[in-house]
Amino acid sequence: MSTAGSASTAGTPAPAAGTPASGTGTSVSATGPSTPAPGVPVPGRRLGRRLVQLYAGLALYGASSALLVAAGLGLEPWNVLHQGLAELTGLSIGAVSIVVGAAVLLLWVPLRQRPGLGTVSNVFVVGLAMDGTLALLPDVRSLALRAPLLLAGIVLNGMATGLYIAARFGPGPRDGLMTGLHRRTGRSIRLMRTGVEAAVVITGFLLGGTIGVGTVLYAVSIGPLAQVFLRWFALPSAPAGSAIVAAGTPERVILRP
C-alpha cells in the first residue's frame, strides 16, 4: 500500500500537496499527516453518533414499551408474553424481557446467526429501561389518560425502532430469530414473523398478558412508523470488516408484518 509522499506508479503522476488523494477522502500534506477533506465525515465521529443512536433507540424502546404497559390497553406481541411470564414468576416485566431475550439469543446458535453489539445490548438495555420507566410512571386509571399514553407509546416505539436499526449494530435477538428461521426453512419472513408472533401472543395471553385495542393498533402501525423513522435516522453503511457490526440488519423484519 502506498503512503503519502511516496513515488507514483509508472505512468501515473503523484497528487500535488494539499489535493485530495483519490478514493481516500483526505487531503495529502507534504509536511504532516493527512487531514479530512471538507465535507467528508470523520469515521470516529460517525461511530460515536451511531453508538449514541443505538443506545438512545434501545432506551427509548424500553420506555415506549413501559408506556404501553401503563396504558393497559394492549401490548405489542412479545411484551404480551413477557407480561404473562411476569405474572407467573413474580419477576418484573423488564427482568423477564432480559431472560427471554437471552434465551432467544441462544437459539441463534443452531440457526447460525451472527450477533452484533446491538444484539447483545438489546437484551439488557430494553428491559432495564422498561423497568426504570415503569418505576417513574404514576398509576393511570382514567381512559382519558390511558389513550394518549397508548398513542405516545406506539409512536415512540416506531421512533426507537428506526433509531436502533438505522445505527446498524445488528438486529435484536427476536428479529434475528425470524430471519434465521427464514434462512433455514426457506419460508418467507412474513410467514415466519406471523407464526412466531402468533405463538408468542397466544402463549402470553394464556399466561395473563394483556391483549386489546393497543395490540391491534400496534400491529397495523409499527411498520409504517418504523419505515418513516428509518429513513429519518439513516446513516451511511459501516465500513466493511467492522468487528462490532453484524451485517445484514433485517429492516424488513420490522417493515413487513
mmCIF file with all atom_site columns, N, CA, C and O in Angstrom, residues 176-207:
data_model
loop_
_atom_site.group_PDB
_atom_site.id
_atom_site.type_symbol
_atom_site.label_atom_id
_atom_site.label_alt_id
_atom_site.label_comp_id
_atom_site.label_asym_id
_atom_site.label_entity_id
_atom_site.label_seq_id
_atom_site.pdbx_PDB_ins_code
_atom_site.Cartn_x
_atom_site.Cartn_y
_atom_site.Cartn_z
_atom_site.occupancy
_atom_site.B_iso_or_equiv
_atom_site.pdbx_formal_charge
_atom_site.auth_seq_id
_atom_site.auth_comp_id
_atom_site.auth_asym_id
_atom_site.auth_atom_id
_atom_site.pdbx_PDB_model_num
ATOM 1   N N  . GLY A 1 176 ? -33.668 -11.298 14.803 1.00 0.00 ? 176 GLY A N  1
ATOM 2   C CA . GLY A 1 176 ? -32.728 -12.254 14.229 1.00 0.00 ? 176 GLY A CA 1
ATOM 3   C C  . GLY A 1 176 ? -33.261 -13.669 14.220 1.00 0.00 ? 176 GLY A C  1
ATOM 4   O O  . GLY A 1 176 ? -32.924 -14.465 13.337 1.00 0.00 ? 176 GLY A O  1
ATOM 5   N N  . LEU A 1 177 ? -34.096 -14.005 15.205 1.00 0.00 ? 177 LEU A N  1
ATOM 6   C CA . LEU A 1 177 ? -34.722 -15.322 15.218 1.00 0.00 ? 177 LEU A CA 1
ATOM 7   C C  . LEU A 1 177 ? -35.574 -15.514 13.970 1.00 0.00 ? 177 LEU A C  1
ATOM 8   O O  . LEU A 1 177 ? -35.543 -16.571 13.329 1.00 0.00 ? 177 LEU A O  1
ATOM 9   N N  . MET A 1 178 ? -36.309 -14.475 13.595 1.00 0.00 ? 178 MET A N  1
ATOM 10  C CA . MET A 1 178 ? -37.191 -14.574 12.426 1.00 0.00 ? 178 MET A CA 1
ATOM 11  C C  . MET A 1 178 ? -36.395 -14.704 11.134 1.00 0.00 ? 178 MET A C  1
ATOM 12  O O  . MET A 1 178 ? -36.727 -15.520 10.269 1.00 0.00 ? 178 MET A O  1
ATOM 13  N N  . THR A 1 179 ? -35.326 -13.912 10.991 1.00 0.00 ? 179 THR A N  1
ATOM 14  C CA . THR A 1 179 ? -34.530 -14.020 9.772  1.00 0.00 ? 179 THR A CA 1
ATOM 15  C C  . THR A 1 179 ? -33.769 -15.342 9.731  1.00 0.00 ? 179 THR A C  1
ATOM 16  O O  . THR A 1 179 ? -33.570 -15.921 8.659  1.00 0.00 ? 179 THR A O  1
ATOM 17  N N  . GLY A 1 180 ? -33.351 -15.837 10.900 1.00 0.00 ? 180 GLY A N  1
ATOM 18  C CA . GLY A 1 180 ? -32.685 -17.133 10.942 1.00 0.00 ? 180 GLY A CA 1
ATOM 19  C C  . GLY A 1 180 ? -33.607 -18.259 10.523 1.00 0.00 ? 180 GLY A C  1
ATOM 20  O O  . GLY A 1 180 ? -33.214 -19.156 9.768  1.00 0.00 ? 180 GLY A O  1
ATOM 21  N N  . LEU A 1 181 ? -34.841 -18.232 11.015 1.00 0.00 ? 181 LEU A N  1
ATOM 22  C CA . LEU A 1 181 ? -35.819 -19.245 10.597 1.00 0.00 ? 181 LEU A CA 1
ATOM 23  C C  . LEU A 1 181 ? -36.111 -19.146 9.104  1.00 0.00 ? 181 LEU A C  1
ATOM 24  O O  . LEU A 1 181 ? -36.279 -20.164 8.424  1.00 0.00 ? 181 LEU A O  1
ATOM 25  N N  . HIS A 1 182 ? -36.146 -17.928 8.603  1.00 0.00 ? 182 HIS A N  1
ATOM 26  C CA . HIS A 1 182 ? -36.366 -17.718 7.165  1.00 0.00 ? 182 HIS A CA 1
ATOM 27  C C  . HIS A 1 182 ? -35.252 -18.376 6.352  1.00 0.00 ? 182 HIS A C  1
ATOM 28  O O  . HIS A 1 182 ? -35.513 -19.073 5.363  1.00 0.00 ? 182 HIS A O  1
ATOM 29  N N  . ARG A 1 183 ? -34.011 -18.195 6.773  1.00 0.00 ? 183 ARG A N  1
ATOM 30  C CA . ARG A 1 183 ? -32.877 -18.747 6.023  1.00 0.00 ? 183 ARG A CA 1
ATOM 31  C C  . ARG A 1 183 ? -32.815 -20.264 6.110  1.00 0.00 ? 183 ARG A C  1
ATOM 32  O O  . ARG A 1 183 ? -32.470 -20.938 5.148  1.00 0.00 ? 183 ARG A O  1
ATOM 33  N N  . ARG A 1 184 ? -33.140 -20.803 7.282  1.00 0.00 ? 184 ARG A N  1
ATOM 34  C CA . ARG A 1 184 ? -33.033 -22.253 7.453  1.00 0.00 ? 184 ARG A CA 1
ATOM 35  C C  . ARG A 1 184 ? -34.189 -23.011 6.834  1.00 0.00 ? 184 ARG A C  1
ATOM 36  O O  . ARG A 1 184 ? -34.024 -24.144 6.376  1.00 0.00 ? 184 ARG A O  1
ATOM 37  N N  . THR A 1 185 ? -35.377 -22.410 6.817  1.00 0.00 ? 185 THR A N  1
ATOM 38  C CA . THR A 1 185 ? -36.556 -23.115 6.306  1.00 0.00 ? 185 THR A CA 1
ATOM 39  C C  . THR A 1 185 ? -36.885 -22.768 4.859  1.00 0.00 ? 185 THR A C  1
ATOM 40  O O  . THR A 1 185 ? -37.600 -23.514 4.193  1.00 0.00 ? 185 THR A O  1
ATOM 41  N N  . GLY A 1 186 ? -36.404 -21.611 4.395  1.00 0.00 ? 186 GLY A N  1
ATOM 42  C CA . GLY A 1 186 ? -36.753 -21.172 3.055  1.00 0.00 ? 186 GLY A CA 1
ATOM 43  C C  . GLY A 1 186 ? -38.118 -20.516 2.966  1.00 0.00 ? 186 GLY A C  1
ATOM 44  O O  . GLY A 1 186 ? -38.525 -20.079 1.888  1.00 0.00 ? 186 GLY A O  1
ATOM 45  N N  . ARG A 1 187 ? -38.827 -20.427 4.078  1.00 0.00 ? 187 ARG A N  1
ATOM 46  C CA . ARG A 1 187 ? -40.131 -19.763 4.103  1.00 0.00 ? 187 ARG A CA 1
ATOM 47  C C  . ARG A 1 187 ? -39.955 -18.247 4.200  1.00 0.00 ? 187 ARG A C  1
ATOM 48  O O  . ARG A 1 187 ? -38.918 -17.766 4.632  1.00 0.00 ? 187 ARG A O  1
ATOM 49  N N  . SER A 1 188 ? -40.985 -17.514 3.821  1.00 0.00 ? 188 SER A N  1
ATOM 50  C CA . SER A 1 188 ? -40.895 -16.058 3.798  1.00 0.00 ? 188 SER A CA 1
ATOM 51  C C  . SER A 1 188 ? -40.772 -15.496 5.207  1.00 0.00 ? 188 SER A C  1
ATOM 52  O O  . SER A 1 188 ? -41.232 -16.092 6.184  1.00 0.00 ? 188 SER A O  1
ATOM 53  N N  . ILE A 1 189 ? -40.137 -14.311 5.297  1.00 0.00 ? 189 ILE A N  1
ATOM 54  C CA . ILE A 1 189 ? -40.041 -13.627 6.593  1.00 0.00 ? 189 ILE A CA 1
ATOM 55  C C  . ILE A 1 189 ? -41.428 -13.270 7.101  1.00 0.00 ? 189 ILE A C  1
ATOM 56  O O  . ILE A 1 189 ? -41.703 -13.344 8.300  1.00 0.00 ? 189 ILE A O  1
ATOM 57  N N  . ARG A 1 190 ? -42.314 -12.883 6.181  1.00 0.00 ? 190 ARG A N  1
ATOM 58  C CA . ARG A 1 190 ? -43.685 -12.569 6.575  1.00 0.00 ? 190 ARG A CA 1
ATOM 59  C C  . ARG A 1 190 ? -44.323 -13.745 7.304  1.00 0.00 ? 190 ARG A C  1
ATOM 60  O O  . ARG A 1 190 ? -44.945 -13.597 8.357  1.00 0.00 ? 190 ARG A O  1
ATOM 61  N N  . LEU A 1 191 ? -44.159 -14.954 6.747  1.00 0.00 ? 191 LEU A N  1
ATOM 62  C CA . LEU A 1 191 ? -44.738 -16.147 7.358  1.00 0.00 ? 191 LEU A CA 1
ATOM 63  C C  . LEU A 1 191 ? -44.062 -16.461 8.692  1.00 0.00 ? 191 LEU A C  1
ATOM 64  O O  . LEU A 1 191 ? -44.740 -16.793 9.678  1.00 0.00 ? 191 LEU A O  1
ATOM 65  N N  . MET A 1 192 ? -42.743 -16.352 8.731  1.00 0.00 ? 192 MET A N  1
ATOM 66  C CA . MET A 1 192 ? -42.014 -16.642 9.966  1.00 0.00 ? 192 MET A CA 1
ATOM 67  C C  . MET A 1 192 ? -42.413 -15.668 11.075 1.00 0.00 ? 192 MET A C  1
ATOM 68  O O  . MET A 1 192 ? -42.638 -16.062 12.216 1.00 0.00 ? 192 MET A O  1
ATOM 69  N N  . ARG A 1 193 ? -42.506 -14.390 10.737 1.00 0.00 ? 193 ARG A N  1
ATOM 70  C CA . ARG A 1 193 ? -42.877 -13.399 11.750 1.00 0.00 ? 193 ARG A CA 1
ATOM 71  C C  . ARG A 1 193 ? -44.296 -13.644 12.243 1.00 0.00 ? 193 ARG A C  1
ATOM 72  O O  . ARG A 1 193 ? -44.559 -13.613 13.445 1.00 0.00 ? 193 ARG A O  1
ATOM 73  N N  . THR A 1 194 ? -45.213 -13.897 11.306 1.00 0.00 ? 194 THR A N  1
ATOM 74  C CA . THR A 1 194 ? -46.604 -14.119 11.693 1.00 0.00 ? 194 THR A CA 1
ATOM 75  C C  . THR A 1 194 ? -46.723 -15.344 12.594 1.00 0.00 ? 194 THR A C  1
ATOM 76  O O  . THR A 1 194 ? -47.408 -15.311 13.625 1.00 0.00 ? 194 THR A O  1
ATOM 77  N N  . GLY A 1 195 ? -46.045 -16.427 12.218 1.00 0.00 ? 195 GLY A N  1
ATOM 78  C CA . GLY A 1 195 ? -46.121 -17.647 13.009 1.00 0.00 ? 195 GLY A CA 1
ATOM 79  C C  . GLY A 1 195 ? -45.533 -17.488 14.398 1.00 0.00 ? 195 GLY A C  1
ATOM 80  O O  . GLY A 1 195 ? -46.148 -17.892 15.399 1.00 0.00 ? 195 GLY A O  1
ATOM 81  N N  . VAL A 1 196 ? -44.342 -16.885 14.481 1.00 0.00 ? 196 VAL A N  1
ATOM 82  C CA . VAL A 1 196 ? -43.681 -16.712 15.776 1.00 0.00 ? 196 VAL A CA 1
ATOM 83  C C  . VAL A 1 196 ? -44.496 -15.789 16.675 1.00 0.00 ? 196 VAL A C  1
ATOM 84  O O  . VAL A 1 196 ? -44.745 -16.093 17.848 1.00 0.00 ? 196 VAL A O  1
ATOM 85  N N  . GLU A 1 197 ? -44.923 -14.658 16.138 1.00 0.00 ? 197 GLU A N  1
ATOM 86  C CA . GLU A 1 197 ? -45.631 -13.691 16.980 1.00 0.00 ? 197 GLU A CA 1
ATOM 87  C C  . GLU A 1 197 ? -47.027 -14.167 17.357 1.00 0.00 ? 197 GLU A C  1
ATOM 88  O O  . GLU A 1 197 ? -47.513 -13.847 18.446 1.00 0.00 ? 197 GLU A O  1
ATOM 89  N N  . ALA A 1 198 ? -47.674 -14.951 16.500 1.00 0.00 ? 198 ALA A N  1
ATOM 90  C CA . ALA A 1 198 ? -48.966 -15.520 16.875 1.00 0.00 ? 198 ALA A CA 1
ATOM 91  C C  . ALA A 1 198 ? -48.797 -16.484 18.051 1.00 0.00 ? 198 ALA A C  1
ATOM 92  O O  . ALA A 1 198 ? -49.575 -16.453 19.016 1.00 0.00 ? 198 ALA A O  1
ATOM 93  N N  . ALA A 1 199 ? -47.751 -17.307 17.989 1.00 0.00 ? 199 ALA A N  1
ATOM 94  C CA . ALA A 1 199 ? -47.496 -18.240 19.089 1.00 0.00 ? 199 ALA A CA 1
ATOM 95  C C  . ALA A 1 199 ? -47.157 -17.487 20.368 1.00 0.00 ? 199 ALA A C  1
ATOM 96  O O  . ALA A 1 199 ? -47.608 -17.860 21.467 1.00 0.00 ? 199 ALA A O  1
ATOM 97  N N  . VAL A 1 200 ? -46.385 -16.411 20.240 1.00 0.00 ? 200 VAL A N  1
ATOM 98  C CA . VAL A 1 200 ? -45.994 -15.605 21.396 1.00 0.00 ? 200 VAL A CA 1
ATOM 99  C C  . VAL A 1 200 ? -47.213 -14.943 22.039 1.00 0.00 ? 200 VAL A C  1
ATOM 100 O O  . VAL A 1 200 ? -47.375 -14.950 23.264 1.00 0.00 ? 200 VAL A O  1
ATOM 101 N N  . VAL A 1 201 ? -48.078 -14.357 21.214 1.00 0.00 ? 201 VAL A N  1
ATOM 102 C CA . VAL A 1 201 ? -49.268 -13.671 21.739 1.00 0.00 ? 201 VAL A CA 1
ATOM 103 C C  . VAL A 1 201 ? -50.211 -14.646 22.429 1.00 0.00 ? 201 VAL A C  1
ATOM 104 O O  . VAL A 1 201 ? -50.714 -14.381 23.530 1.00 0.00 ? 201 VAL A O  1
ATOM 105 N N  . ILE A 1 202 ? -50.457 -15.784 21.802 1.00 0.00 ? 202 ILE A N  1
ATOM 106 C CA . ILE A 1 202 ? -51.381 -16.763 22.380 1.00 0.00 ? 202 ILE A CA 1
ATOM 107 C C  . ILE A 1 202 ? -50.846 -17.278 23.717 1.00 0.00 ? 202 ILE A C  1
ATOM 108 O O  . ILE A 1 202 ? -51.580 -17.366 24.710 1.00 0.00 ? 202 ILE A O  1
ATOM 109 N N  . THR A 1 203 ? -49.558 -17.622 23.741 1.00 0.00 ? 203 THR A N  1
ATOM 110 C CA . THR A 1 203 ? -48.954 -18.114 24.983 1.00 0.00 ? 203 THR A CA 1
ATOM 111 C C  . THR A 1 203 ? -49.014 -17.053 26.074 1.00 0.00 ? 203 THR A C  1
ATOM 112 O O  . THR A 1 203 ? -49.377 -17.328 27.226 1.00 0.00 ? 203 THR A O  1
ATOM 113 N N  . GLY A 1 204 ? -48.659 -15.818 25.715 1.00 0.00 ? 204 GLY A N  1
ATOM 114 C CA . GLY A 1 204 ? -48.692 -14.735 26.685 1.00 0.00 ? 204 GLY A CA 1
ATOM 115 C C  . GLY A 1 204 ? -50.079 -14.460 27.213 1.00 0.00 ? 204 GLY A C  1
ATOM 116 O O  . GLY A 1 204 ? -50.272 -14.229 28.417 1.00 0.00 ? 204 GLY A O  1
ATOM 117 N N  . PHE A 1 205 ? -51.063 -14.496 26.333 1.00 0.00 ? 205 PHE A N  1
ATOM 118 C CA . PHE A 1 205 ? -52.453 -14.259 26.751 1.00 0.00 ? 205 PHE A CA 1
ATOM 119 C C  . PHE A 1 205 ? -52.920 -15.338 27.723 1.00 0.00 ? 205 PHE A C  1
ATOM 120 O O  . PHE A 1 205 ? -53.570 -15.047 28.737 1.00 0.00 ? 205 PHE A O  1
ATOM 121 N N  . LEU A 1 206 ? -52.586 -16.597 27.430 1.00 0.00 ? 206 LEU A N  1
ATOM 122 C CA . LEU A 1 206 ? -52.978 -17.698 28.312 1.00 0.00 ? 206 LEU A CA 1
ATOM 123 C C  . LEU A 1 206 ? -52.318 -17.583 29.686 1.00 0.00 ? 206 LEU A C  1
ATOM 124 O O  . LEU A 1 206 ? -52.853 -18.069 30.685 1.00 0.00 ? 206 LEU A O  1
ATOM 125 N N  . LEU A 1 207 ? -51.152 -16.908 29.729 1.00 0.00 ? 207 LEU A N  1
ATOM 126 C CA . LEU A 1 207 ? -50.447 -16.731 30.997 1.00 0.00 ? 207 LEU A CA 1
ATOM 127 C C  . LEU A 1 207 ? -50.884 -15.473 31.746 1.00 0.00 ? 207 LEU A C  1
ATOM 128 O O  . LEU A 1 207 ? -50.427 -15.222 32.866 1.00 0.00 ? 207 LEU A O  1
#
